[in-house]
mmCIF file of N, CA, C and O in Angstrom:
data_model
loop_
_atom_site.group_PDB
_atom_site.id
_atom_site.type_symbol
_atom_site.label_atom_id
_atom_site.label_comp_id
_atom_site.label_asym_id
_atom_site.label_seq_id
_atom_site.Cartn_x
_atom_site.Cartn_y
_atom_site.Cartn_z
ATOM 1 N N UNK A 1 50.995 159.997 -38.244
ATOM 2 C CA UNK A 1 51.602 160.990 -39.109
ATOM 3 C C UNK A 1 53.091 161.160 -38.779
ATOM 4 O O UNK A 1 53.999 161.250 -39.606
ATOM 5 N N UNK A 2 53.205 161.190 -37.424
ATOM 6 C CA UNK A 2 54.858 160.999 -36.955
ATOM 7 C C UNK A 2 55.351 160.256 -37.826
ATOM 8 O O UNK A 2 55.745 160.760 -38.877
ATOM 9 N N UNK A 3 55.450 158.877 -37.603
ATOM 10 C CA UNK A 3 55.787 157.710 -37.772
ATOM 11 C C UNK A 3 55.580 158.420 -39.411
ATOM 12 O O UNK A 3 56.282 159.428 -39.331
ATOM 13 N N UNK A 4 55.197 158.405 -40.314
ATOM 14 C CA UNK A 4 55.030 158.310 -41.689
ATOM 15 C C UNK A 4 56.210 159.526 -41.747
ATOM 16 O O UNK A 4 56.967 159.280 -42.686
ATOM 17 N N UNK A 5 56.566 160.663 -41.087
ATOM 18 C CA UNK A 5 57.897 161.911 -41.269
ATOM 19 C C UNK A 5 58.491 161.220 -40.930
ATOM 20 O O UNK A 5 59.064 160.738 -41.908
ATOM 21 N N UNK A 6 58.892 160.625 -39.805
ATOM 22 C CA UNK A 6 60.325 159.840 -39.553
ATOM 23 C C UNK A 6 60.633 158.830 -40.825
ATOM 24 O O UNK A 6 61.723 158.991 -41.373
ATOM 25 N N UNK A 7 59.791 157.842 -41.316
ATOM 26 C CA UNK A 7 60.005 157.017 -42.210
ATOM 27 C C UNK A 7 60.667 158.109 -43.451
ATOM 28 O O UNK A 7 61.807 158.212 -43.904
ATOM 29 N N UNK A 8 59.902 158.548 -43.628
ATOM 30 C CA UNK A 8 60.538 159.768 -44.647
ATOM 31 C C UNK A 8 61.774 160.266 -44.526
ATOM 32 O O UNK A 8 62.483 160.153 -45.525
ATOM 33 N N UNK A 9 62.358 160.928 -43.320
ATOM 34 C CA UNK A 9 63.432 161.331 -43.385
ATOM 35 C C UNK A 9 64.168 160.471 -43.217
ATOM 36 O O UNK A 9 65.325 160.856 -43.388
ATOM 37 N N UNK A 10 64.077 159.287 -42.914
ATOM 38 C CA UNK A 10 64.952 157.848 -43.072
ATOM 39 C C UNK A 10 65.712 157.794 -44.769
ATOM 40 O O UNK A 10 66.866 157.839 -45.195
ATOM 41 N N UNK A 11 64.424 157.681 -45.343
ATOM 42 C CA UNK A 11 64.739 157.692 -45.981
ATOM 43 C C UNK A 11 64.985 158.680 -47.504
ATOM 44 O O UNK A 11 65.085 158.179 -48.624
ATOM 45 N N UNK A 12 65.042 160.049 -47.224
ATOM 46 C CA UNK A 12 65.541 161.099 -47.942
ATOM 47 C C UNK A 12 67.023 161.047 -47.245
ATOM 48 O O UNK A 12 67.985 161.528 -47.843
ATOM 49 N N UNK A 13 67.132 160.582 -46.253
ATOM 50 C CA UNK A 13 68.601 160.693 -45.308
ATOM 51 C C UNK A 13 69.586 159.111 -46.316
ATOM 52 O O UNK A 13 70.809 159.047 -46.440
ATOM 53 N N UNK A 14 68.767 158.272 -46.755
ATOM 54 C CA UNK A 14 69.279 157.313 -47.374
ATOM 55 C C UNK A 14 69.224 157.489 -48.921
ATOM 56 O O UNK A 14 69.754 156.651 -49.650
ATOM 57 N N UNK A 15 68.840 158.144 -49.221
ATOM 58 C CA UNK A 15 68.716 158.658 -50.654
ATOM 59 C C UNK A 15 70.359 159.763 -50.837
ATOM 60 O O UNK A 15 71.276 159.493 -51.613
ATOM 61 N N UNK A 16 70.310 161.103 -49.787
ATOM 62 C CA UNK A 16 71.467 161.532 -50.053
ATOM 63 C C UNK A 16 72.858 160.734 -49.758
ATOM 64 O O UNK A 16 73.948 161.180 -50.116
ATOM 65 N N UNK A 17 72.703 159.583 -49.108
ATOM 66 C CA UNK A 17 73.852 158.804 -48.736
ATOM 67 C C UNK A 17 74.116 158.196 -50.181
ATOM 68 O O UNK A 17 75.071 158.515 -50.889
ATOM 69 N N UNK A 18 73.286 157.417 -50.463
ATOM 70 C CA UNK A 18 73.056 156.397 -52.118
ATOM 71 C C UNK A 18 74.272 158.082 -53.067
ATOM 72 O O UNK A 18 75.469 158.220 -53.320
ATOM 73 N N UNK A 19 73.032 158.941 -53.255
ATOM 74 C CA UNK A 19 73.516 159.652 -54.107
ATOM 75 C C UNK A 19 75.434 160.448 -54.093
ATOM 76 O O UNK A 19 76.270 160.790 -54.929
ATOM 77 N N UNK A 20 75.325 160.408 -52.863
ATOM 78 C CA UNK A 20 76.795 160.679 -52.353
ATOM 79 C C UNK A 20 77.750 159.216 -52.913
ATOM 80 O O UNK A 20 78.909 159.132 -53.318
ATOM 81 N N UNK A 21 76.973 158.466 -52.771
ATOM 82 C CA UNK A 21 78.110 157.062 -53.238
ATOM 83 C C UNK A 21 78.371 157.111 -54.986
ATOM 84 O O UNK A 21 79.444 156.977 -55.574
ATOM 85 N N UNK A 22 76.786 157.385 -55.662
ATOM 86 C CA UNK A 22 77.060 157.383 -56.949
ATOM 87 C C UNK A 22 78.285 158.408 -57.650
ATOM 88 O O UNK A 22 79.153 158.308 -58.517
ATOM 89 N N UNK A 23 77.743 159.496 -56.647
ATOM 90 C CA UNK A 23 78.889 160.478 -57.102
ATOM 91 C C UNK A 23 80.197 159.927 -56.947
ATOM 92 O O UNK A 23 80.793 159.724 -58.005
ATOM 93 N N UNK A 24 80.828 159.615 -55.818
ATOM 94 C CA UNK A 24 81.829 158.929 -55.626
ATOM 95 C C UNK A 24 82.578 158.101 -56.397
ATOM 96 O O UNK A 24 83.806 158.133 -56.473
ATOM 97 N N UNK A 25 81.961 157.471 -56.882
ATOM 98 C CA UNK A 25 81.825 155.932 -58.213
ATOM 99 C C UNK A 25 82.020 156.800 -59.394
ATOM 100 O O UNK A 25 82.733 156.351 -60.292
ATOM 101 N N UNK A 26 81.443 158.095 -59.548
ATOM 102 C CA UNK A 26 81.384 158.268 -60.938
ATOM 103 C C UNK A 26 82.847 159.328 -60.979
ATOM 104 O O UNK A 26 83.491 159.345 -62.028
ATOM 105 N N UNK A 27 83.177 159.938 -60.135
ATOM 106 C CA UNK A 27 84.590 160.368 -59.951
ATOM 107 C C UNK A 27 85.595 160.006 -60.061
ATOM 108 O O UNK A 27 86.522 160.658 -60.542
ATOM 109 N N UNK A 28 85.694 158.153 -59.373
ATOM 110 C CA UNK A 28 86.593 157.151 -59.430
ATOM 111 C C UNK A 28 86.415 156.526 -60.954
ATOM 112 O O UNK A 28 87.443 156.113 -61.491
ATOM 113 N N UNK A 29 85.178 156.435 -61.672
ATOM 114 C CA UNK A 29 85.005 156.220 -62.657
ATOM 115 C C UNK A 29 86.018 157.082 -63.974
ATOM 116 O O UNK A 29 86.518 156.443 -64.900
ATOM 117 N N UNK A 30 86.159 158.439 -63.840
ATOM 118 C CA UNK A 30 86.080 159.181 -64.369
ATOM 119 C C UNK A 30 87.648 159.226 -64.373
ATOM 120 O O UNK A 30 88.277 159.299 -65.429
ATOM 121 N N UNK A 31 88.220 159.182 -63.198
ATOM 122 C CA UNK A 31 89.886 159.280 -62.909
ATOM 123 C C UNK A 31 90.371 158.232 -63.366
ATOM 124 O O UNK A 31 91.567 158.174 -63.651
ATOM 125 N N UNK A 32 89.468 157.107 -63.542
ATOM 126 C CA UNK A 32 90.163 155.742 -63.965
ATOM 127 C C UNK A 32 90.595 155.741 -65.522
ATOM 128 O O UNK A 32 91.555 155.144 -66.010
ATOM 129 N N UNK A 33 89.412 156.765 -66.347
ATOM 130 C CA UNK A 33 89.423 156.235 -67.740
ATOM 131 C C UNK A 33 90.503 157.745 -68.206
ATOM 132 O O UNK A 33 91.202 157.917 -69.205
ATOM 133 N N UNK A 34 90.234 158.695 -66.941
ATOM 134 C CA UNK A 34 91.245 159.419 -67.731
ATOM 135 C C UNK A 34 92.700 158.504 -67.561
ATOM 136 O O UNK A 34 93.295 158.271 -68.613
ATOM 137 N N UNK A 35 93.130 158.122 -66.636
ATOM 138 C CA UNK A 35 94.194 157.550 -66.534
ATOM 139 C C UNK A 35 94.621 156.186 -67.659
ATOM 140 O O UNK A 35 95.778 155.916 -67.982
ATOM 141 N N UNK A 36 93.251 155.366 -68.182
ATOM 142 C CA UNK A 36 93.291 154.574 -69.043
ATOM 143 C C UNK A 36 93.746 155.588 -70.378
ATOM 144 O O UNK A 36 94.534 155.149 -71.215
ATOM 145 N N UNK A 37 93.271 156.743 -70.474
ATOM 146 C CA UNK A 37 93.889 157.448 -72.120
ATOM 147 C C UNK A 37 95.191 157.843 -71.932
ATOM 148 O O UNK A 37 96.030 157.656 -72.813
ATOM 149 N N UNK A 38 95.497 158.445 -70.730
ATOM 150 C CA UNK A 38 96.708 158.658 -70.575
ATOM 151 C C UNK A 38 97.762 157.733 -70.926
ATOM 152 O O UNK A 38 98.860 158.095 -71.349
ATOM 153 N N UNK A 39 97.317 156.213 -70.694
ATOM 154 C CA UNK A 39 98.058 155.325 -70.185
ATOM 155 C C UNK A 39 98.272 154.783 -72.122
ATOM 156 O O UNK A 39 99.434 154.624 -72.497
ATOM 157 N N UNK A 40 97.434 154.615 -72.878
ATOM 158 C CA UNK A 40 97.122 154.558 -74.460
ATOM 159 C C UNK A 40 98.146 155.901 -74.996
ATOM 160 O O UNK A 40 98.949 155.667 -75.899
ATOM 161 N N UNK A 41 98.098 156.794 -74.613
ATOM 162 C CA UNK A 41 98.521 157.808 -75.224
ATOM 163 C C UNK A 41 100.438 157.729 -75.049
ATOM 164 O O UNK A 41 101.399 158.018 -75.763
ATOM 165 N N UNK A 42 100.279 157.314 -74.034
ATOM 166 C CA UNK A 42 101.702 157.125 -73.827
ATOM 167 C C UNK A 42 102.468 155.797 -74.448
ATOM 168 O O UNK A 42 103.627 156.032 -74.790
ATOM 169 N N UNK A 43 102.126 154.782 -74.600
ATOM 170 C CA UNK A 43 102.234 153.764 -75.443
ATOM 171 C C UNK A 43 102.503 154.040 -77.372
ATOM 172 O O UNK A 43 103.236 153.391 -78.118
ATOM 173 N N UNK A 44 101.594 155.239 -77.709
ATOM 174 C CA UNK A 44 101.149 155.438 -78.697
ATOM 175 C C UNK A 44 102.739 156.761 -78.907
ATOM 176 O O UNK A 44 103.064 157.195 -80.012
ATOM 177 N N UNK A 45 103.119 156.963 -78.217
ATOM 178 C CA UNK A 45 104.141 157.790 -78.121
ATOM 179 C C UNK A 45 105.147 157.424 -78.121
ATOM 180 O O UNK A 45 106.085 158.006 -78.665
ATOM 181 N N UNK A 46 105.243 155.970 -77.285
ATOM 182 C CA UNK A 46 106.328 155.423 -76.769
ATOM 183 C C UNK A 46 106.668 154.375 -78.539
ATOM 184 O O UNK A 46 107.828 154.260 -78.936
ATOM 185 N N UNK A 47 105.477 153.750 -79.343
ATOM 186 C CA UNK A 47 105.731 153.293 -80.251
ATOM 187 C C UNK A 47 106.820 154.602 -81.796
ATOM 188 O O UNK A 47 107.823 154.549 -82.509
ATOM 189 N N UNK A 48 105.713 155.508 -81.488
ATOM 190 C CA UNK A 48 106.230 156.639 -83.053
ATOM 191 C C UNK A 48 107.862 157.102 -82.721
ATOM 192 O O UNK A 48 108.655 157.637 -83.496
ATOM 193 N N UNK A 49 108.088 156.660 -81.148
ATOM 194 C CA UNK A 49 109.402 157.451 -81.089
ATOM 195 C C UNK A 49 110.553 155.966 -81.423
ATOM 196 O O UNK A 49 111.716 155.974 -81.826
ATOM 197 N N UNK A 50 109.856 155.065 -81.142
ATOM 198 C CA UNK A 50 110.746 154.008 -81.371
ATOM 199 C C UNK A 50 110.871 153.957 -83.409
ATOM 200 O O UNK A 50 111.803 153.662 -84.157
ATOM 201 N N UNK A 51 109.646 154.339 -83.630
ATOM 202 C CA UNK A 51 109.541 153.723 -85.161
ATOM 203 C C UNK A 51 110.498 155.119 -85.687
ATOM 204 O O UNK A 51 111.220 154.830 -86.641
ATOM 205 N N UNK A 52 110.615 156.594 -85.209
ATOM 206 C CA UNK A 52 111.673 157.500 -85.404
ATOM 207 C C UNK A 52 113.453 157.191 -84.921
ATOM 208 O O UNK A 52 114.501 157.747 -85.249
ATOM 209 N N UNK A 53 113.142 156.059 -84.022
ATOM 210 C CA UNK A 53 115.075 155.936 -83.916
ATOM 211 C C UNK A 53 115.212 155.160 -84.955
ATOM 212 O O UNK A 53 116.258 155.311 -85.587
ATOM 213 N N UNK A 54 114.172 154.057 -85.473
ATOM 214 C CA UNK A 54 114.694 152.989 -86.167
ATOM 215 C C UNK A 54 115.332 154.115 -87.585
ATOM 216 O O UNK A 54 116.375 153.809 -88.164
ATOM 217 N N UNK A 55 114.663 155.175 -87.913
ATOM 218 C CA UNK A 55 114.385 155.289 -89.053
ATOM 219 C C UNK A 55 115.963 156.217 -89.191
ATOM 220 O O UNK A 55 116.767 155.944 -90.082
ATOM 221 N N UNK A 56 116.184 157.188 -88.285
ATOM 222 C CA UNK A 56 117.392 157.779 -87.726
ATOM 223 C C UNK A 56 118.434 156.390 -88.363
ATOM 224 O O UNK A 56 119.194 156.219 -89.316
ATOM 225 N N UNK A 57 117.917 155.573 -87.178
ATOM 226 C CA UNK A 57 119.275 154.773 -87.175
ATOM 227 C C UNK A 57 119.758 153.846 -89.042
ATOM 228 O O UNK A 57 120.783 153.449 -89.597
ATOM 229 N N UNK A 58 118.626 153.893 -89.274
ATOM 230 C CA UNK A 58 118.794 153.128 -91.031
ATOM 231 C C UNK A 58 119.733 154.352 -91.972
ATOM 232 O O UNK A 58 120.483 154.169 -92.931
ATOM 233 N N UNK A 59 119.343 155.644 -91.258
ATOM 234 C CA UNK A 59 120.354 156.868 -92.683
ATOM 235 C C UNK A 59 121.271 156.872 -91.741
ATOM 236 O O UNK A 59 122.110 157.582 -92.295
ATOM 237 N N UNK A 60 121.868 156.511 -90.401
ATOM 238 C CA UNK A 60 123.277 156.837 -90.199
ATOM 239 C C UNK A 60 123.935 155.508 -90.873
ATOM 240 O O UNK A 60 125.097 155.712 -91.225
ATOM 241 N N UNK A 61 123.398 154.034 -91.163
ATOM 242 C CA UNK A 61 124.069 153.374 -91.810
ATOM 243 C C UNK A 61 124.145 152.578 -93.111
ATOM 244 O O UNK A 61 124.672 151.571 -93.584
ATOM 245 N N UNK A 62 123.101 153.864 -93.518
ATOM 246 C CA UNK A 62 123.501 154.277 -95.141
ATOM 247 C C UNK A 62 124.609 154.760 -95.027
ATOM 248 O O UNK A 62 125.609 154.092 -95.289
ATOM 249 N N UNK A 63 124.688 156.332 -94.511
ATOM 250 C CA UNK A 63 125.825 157.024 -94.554
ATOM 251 C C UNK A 63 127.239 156.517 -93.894
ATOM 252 O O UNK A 63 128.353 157.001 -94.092
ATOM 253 N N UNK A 64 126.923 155.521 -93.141
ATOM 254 C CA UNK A 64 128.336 154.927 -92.812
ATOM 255 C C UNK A 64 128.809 154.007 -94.129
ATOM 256 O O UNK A 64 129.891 154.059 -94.714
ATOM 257 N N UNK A 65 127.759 153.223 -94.386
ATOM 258 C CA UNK A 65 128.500 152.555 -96.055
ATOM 259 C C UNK A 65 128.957 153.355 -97.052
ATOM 260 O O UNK A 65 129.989 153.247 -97.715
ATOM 261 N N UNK A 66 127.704 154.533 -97.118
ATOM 262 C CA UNK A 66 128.236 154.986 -97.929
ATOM 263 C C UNK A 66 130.001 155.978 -97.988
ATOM 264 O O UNK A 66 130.908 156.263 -98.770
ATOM 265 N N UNK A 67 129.735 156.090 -97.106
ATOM 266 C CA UNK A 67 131.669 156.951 -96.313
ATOM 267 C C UNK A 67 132.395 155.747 -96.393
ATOM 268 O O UNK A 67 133.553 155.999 -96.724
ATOM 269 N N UNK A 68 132.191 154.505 -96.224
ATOM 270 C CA UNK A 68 133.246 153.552 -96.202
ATOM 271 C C UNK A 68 133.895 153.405 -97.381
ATOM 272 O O UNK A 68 135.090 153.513 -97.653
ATOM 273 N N UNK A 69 132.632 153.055 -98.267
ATOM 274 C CA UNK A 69 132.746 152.716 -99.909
ATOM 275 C C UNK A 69 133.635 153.994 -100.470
ATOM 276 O O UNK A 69 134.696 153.946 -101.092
ATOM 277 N N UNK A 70 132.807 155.249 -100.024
ATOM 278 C CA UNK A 70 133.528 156.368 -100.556
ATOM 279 C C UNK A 70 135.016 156.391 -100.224
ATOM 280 O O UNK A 70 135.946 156.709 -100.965
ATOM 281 N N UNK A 71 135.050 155.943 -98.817
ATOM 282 C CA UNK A 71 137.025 156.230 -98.846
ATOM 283 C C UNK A 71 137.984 154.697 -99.398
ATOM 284 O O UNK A 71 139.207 154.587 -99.486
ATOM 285 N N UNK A 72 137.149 153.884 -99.632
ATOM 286 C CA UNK A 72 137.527 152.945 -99.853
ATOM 287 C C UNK A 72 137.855 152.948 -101.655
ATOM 288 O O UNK A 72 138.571 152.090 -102.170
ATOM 289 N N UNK A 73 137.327 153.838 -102.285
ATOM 290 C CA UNK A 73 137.264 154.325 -103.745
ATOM 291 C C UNK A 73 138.377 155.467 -103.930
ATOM 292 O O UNK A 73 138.933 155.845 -104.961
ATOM 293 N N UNK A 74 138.535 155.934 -102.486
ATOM 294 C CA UNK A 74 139.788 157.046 -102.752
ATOM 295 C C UNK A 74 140.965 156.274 -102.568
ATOM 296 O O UNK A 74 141.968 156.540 -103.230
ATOM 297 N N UNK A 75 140.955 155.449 -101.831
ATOM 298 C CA UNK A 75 142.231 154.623 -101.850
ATOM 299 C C UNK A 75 142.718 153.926 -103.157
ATOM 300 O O UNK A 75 143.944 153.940 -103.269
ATOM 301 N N UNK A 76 141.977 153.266 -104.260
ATOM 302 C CA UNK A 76 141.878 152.658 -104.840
ATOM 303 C C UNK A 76 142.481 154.147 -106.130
ATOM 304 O O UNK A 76 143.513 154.266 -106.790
ATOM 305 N N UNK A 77 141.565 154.800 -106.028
ATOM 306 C CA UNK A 77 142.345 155.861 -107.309
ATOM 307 C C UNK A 77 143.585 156.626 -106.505
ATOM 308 O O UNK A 77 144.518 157.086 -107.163
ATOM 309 N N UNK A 78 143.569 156.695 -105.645
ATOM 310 C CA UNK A 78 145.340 156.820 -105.396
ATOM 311 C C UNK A 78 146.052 156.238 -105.653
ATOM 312 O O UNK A 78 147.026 156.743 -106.211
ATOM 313 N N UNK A 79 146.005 154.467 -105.350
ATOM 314 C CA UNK A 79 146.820 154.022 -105.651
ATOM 315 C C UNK A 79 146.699 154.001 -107.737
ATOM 316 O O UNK A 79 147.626 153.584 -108.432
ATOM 317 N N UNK A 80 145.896 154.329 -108.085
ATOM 318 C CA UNK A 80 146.151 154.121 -109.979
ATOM 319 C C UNK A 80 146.916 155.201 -110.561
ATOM 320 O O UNK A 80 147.160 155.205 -111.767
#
């Protein structure tokens, strides 16, 4: 009967070890994928802000043609 408690607490003593590891795993698990959305989310941020300079940058050079043309039309009726 000894022998059959010791075997036992062998292994309930190896059961909370196992279960201590799963936990472990599922923590590291857990930090990994938050860090994987983080890591998506920032990409996904890093694209909309690029696709916002492009879009910035296309009306400042409208508005630079268009100011060129425009003073370039005042010159032209001055001189008439």
């Amino acid at each position: 009967m000894r022998i059959l408690a010791q075997g036992r607490g062998k292994l309930s003593h190896g059961l909370g070890v196992l279960e201590q590891e799963v936990d472990r795993y599922k923590r590291l698990f857990y930090d990994l994928q938050a860090s994987w959305e983080k890591e998506v989310q920032r990409q996904k941020n890093k694209r909309q802000m690029r696709a916002v300079v492009v879009i910035i940058q296309k009306y400042v050079c409208k508005w630079l043609l268009l100011q060129h043309a425009y003073l370039k039309f005042l010159s032209v009726t001055t001189s008439i």
